CSV table of C-alpha atoms in Angstrom, one decimal:
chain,number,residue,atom,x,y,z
A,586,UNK,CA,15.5,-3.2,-15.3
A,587,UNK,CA,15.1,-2.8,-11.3
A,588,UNK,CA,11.6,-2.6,-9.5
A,589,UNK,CA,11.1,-2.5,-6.4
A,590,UNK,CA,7.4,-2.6,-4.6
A,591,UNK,CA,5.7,0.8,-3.3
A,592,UNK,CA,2.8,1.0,-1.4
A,593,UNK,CA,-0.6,2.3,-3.1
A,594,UNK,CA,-4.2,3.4,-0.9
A,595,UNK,CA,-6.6,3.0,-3.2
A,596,UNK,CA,-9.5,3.7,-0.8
A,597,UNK,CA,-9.4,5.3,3.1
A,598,UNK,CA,-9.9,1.1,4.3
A,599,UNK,CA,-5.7,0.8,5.2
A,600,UNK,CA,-6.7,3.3,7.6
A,601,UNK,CA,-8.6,2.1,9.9
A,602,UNK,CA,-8.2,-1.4,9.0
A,603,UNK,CA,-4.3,-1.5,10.5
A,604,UNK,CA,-2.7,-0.1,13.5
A,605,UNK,CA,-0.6,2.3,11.3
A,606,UNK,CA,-1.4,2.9,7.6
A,607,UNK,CA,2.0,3.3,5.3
A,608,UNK,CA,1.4,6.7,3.5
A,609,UNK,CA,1.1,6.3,-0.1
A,610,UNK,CA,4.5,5.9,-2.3
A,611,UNK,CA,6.5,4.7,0.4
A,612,UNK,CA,9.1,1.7,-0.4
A,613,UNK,CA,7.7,-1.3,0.6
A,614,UNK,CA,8.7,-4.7,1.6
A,615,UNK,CA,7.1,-8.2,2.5
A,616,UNK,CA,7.0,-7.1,6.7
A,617,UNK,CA,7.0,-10.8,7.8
A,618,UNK,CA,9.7,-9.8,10.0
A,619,UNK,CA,7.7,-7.9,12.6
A,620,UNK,CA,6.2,-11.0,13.2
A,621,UNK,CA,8.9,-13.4,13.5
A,622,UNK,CA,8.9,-13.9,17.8
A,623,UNK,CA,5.1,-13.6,18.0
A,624,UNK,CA,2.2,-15.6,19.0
A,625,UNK,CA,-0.7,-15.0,16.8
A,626,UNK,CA,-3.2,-16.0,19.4
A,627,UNK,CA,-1.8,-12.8,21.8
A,628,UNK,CA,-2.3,-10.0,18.7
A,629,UNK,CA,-4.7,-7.3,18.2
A,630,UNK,CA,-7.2,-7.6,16.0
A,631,UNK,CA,-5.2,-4.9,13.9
A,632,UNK,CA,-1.9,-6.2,14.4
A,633,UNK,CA,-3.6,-10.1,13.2
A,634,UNK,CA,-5.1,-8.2,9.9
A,635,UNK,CA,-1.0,-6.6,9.0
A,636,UNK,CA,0.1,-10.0,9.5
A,637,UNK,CA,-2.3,-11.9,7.5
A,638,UNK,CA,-2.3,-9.2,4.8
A,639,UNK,CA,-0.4,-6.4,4.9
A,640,UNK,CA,2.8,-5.0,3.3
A,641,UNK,CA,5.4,-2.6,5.5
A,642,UNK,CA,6.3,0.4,4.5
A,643,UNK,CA,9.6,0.8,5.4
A,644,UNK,CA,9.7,5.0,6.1
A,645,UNK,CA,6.6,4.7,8.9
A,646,UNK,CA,6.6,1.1,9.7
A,647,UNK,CA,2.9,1.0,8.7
A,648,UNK,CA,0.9,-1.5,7.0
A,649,UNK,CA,-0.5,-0.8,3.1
A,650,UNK,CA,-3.1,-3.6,2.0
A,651,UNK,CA,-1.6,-3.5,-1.5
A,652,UNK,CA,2.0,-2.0,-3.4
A,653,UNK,CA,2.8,-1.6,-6.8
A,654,UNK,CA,5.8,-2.6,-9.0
A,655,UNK,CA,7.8,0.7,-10.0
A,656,UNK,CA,11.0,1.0,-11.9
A,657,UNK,CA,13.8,1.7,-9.7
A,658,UNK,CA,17.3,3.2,-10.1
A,659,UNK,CA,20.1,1.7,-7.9
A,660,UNK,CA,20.8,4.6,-6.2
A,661,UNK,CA,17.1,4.1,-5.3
A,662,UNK,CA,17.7,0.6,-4.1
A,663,UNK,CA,20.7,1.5,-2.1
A,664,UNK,CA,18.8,3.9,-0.2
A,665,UNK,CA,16.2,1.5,0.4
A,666,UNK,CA,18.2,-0.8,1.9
A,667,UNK,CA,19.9,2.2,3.9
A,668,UNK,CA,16.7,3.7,4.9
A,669,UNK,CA,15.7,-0.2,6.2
A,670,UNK,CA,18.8,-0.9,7.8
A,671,UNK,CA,18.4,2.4,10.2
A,672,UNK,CA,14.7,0.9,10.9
A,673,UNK,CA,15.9,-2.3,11.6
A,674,UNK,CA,18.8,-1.0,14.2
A,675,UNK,CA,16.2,2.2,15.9
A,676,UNK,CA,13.2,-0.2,15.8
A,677,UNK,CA,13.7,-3.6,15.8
A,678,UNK,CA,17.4,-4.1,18.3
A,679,UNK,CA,19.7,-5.1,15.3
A,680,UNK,CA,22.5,-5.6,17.4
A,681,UNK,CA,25.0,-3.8,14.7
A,682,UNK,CA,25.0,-1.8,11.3
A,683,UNK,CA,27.0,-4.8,9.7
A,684,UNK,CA,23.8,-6.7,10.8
A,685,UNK,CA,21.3,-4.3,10.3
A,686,UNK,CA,22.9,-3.8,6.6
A,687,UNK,CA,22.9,-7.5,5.7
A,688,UNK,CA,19.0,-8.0,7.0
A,689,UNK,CA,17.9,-5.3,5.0
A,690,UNK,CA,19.7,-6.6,1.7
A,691,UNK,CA,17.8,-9.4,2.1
A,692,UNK,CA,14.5,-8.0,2.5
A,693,UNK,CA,15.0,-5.6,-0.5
A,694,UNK,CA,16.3,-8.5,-2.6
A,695,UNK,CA,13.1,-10.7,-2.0
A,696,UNK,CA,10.8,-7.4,-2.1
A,697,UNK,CA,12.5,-7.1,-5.6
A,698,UNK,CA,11.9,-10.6,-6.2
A,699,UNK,CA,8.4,-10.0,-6.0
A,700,UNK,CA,8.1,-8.0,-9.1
A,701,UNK,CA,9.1,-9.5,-11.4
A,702,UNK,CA,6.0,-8.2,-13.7
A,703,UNK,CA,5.0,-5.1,-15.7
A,704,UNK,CA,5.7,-1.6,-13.6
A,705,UNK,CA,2.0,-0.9,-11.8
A,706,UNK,CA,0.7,-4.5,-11.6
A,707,UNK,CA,-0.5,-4.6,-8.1
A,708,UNK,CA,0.1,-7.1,-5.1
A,709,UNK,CA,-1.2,-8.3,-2.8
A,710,UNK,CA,0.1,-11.0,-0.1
A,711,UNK,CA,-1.9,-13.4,2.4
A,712,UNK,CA,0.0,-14.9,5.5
A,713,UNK,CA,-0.7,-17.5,7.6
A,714,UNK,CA,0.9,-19.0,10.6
A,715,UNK,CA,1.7,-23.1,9.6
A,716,UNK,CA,3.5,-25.4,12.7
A,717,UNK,CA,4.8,-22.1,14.1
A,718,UNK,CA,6.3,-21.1,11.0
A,719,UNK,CA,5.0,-17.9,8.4
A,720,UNK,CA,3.9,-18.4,5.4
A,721,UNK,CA,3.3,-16.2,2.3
A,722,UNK,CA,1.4,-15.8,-1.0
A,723,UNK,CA,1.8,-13.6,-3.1
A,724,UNK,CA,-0.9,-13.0,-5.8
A,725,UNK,CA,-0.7,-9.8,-8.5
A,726,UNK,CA,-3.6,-7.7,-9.5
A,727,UNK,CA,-2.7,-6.8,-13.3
A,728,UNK,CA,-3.9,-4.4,-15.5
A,729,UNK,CA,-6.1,-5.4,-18.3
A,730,UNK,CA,-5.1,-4.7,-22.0
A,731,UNK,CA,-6.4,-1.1,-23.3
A,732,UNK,CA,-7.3,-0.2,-26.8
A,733,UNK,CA,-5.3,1.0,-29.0
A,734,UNK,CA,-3.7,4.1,-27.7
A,735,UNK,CA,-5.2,3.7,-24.3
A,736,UNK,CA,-3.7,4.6,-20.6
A,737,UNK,CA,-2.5,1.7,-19.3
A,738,UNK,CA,-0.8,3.9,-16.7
A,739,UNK,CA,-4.3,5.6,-15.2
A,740,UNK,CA,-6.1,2.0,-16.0
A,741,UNK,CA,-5.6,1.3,-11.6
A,742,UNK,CA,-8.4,3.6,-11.0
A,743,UNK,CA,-10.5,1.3,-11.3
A,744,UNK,CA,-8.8,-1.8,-9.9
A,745,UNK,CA,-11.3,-3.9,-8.7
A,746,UNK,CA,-13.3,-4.0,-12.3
A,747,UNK,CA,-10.2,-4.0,-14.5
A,748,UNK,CA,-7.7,-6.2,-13.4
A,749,UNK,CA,-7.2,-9.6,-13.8
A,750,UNK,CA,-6.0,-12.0,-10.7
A,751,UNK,CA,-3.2,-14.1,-10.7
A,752,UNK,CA,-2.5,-16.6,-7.9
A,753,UNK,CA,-4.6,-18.3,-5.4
A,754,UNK,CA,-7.3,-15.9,-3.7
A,755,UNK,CA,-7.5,-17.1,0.0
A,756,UNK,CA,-11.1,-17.4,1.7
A,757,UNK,CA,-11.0,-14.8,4.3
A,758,UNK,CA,-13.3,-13.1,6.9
A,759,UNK,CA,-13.1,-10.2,8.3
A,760,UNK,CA,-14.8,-8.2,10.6
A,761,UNK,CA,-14.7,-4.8,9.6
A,762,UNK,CA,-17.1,-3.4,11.9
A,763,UNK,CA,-14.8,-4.9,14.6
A,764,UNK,CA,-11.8,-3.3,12.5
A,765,UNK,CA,-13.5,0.1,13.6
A,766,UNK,CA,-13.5,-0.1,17.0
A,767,UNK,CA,-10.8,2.2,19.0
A,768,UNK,CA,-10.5,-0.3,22.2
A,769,UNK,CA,-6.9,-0.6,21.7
A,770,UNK,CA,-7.1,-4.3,20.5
């Protein structure tokens, strides 16, 4: 069976707390790319909190805090990696479609690497910037066991008091206050 990552808001937070939010349900993948010829130290605040923690959504180029594992057809897939490839050549300088095509494959492949889980277990990822190189974790937020006859499905409305963590959970600060402010940085 194929899965693929989606992005999910659970609250308004994506929204303030990144330059660009993804919309909800968009196709998602890791986004480490964006950051790949950048100096951490000459980001935005914003743009520091999508590379420490955010996943891109590949129809806005926005940031979502979290996606979810959903089943996916490959006709799905393929226009994943279509949709990506036209991203990666109007948005990003691909130099060709050939290249364009071939980044994108890769991208979806290791997105669908990541969920390798139950359809709606939830991840999240935390990046950090080691000897000039990215790195990333990737921890899954996963539904707890219902009764008999429960909702499994519905069980992500309450995500933070019904799901069980997987992975190491980075210390992390934040200044959401800061997050708030509309000074362009």
């Amino acid at each position: 069976m194929l899965k693929l990552p989606r992005t999910i808001r659970l609250d308004p937070s994506d929204t303030f707390v990144f330059e660009r939010a993804a919309e909800p349900g968009e196709w998602a993948v890791s986004g480490a790319f964006v950051f790949w010829d950048s100096d951490p130290a000459t980001l935005g605040q914003k743009q520091r909190v999508a590379l420490r923690s955010g996943f891109l959504g590949i129809e806005s180029l926005g940031w979502s805090t979290l996606a979810v594992v959903i089943e996916a057809s490959e006709a799905e897939r393929q226009d994943v990696i279509d949709r990506l490839a036209e991203q990666l050549m109007a948005k990003f300088g691909a130099p060709n479609i050939e290249a364009a095509r071939s980044a994108a494959e890769e991208e979806v492949a290791f997105a669908a690497s990541l969920c390798d889980h139950e359809p709606q277990t939830l991840l999240a990822v935390a990046r950090s910037v080691e000897n000039g190189e990215i790195r990333e974790r990737f921890r899954t937020l996963k539904p707890r066991a219902t009764e008999p006859g429960g909702d499994r499905l519905h069980s992500h409305a309450r995500a933070f008091t019904f799901h069980e963590v997987e992975g190491d959970e980075p210390a992390e600060e934040v200044d959401l206050l800061g997050l708030t402010k509309t000074d362009g940085t």
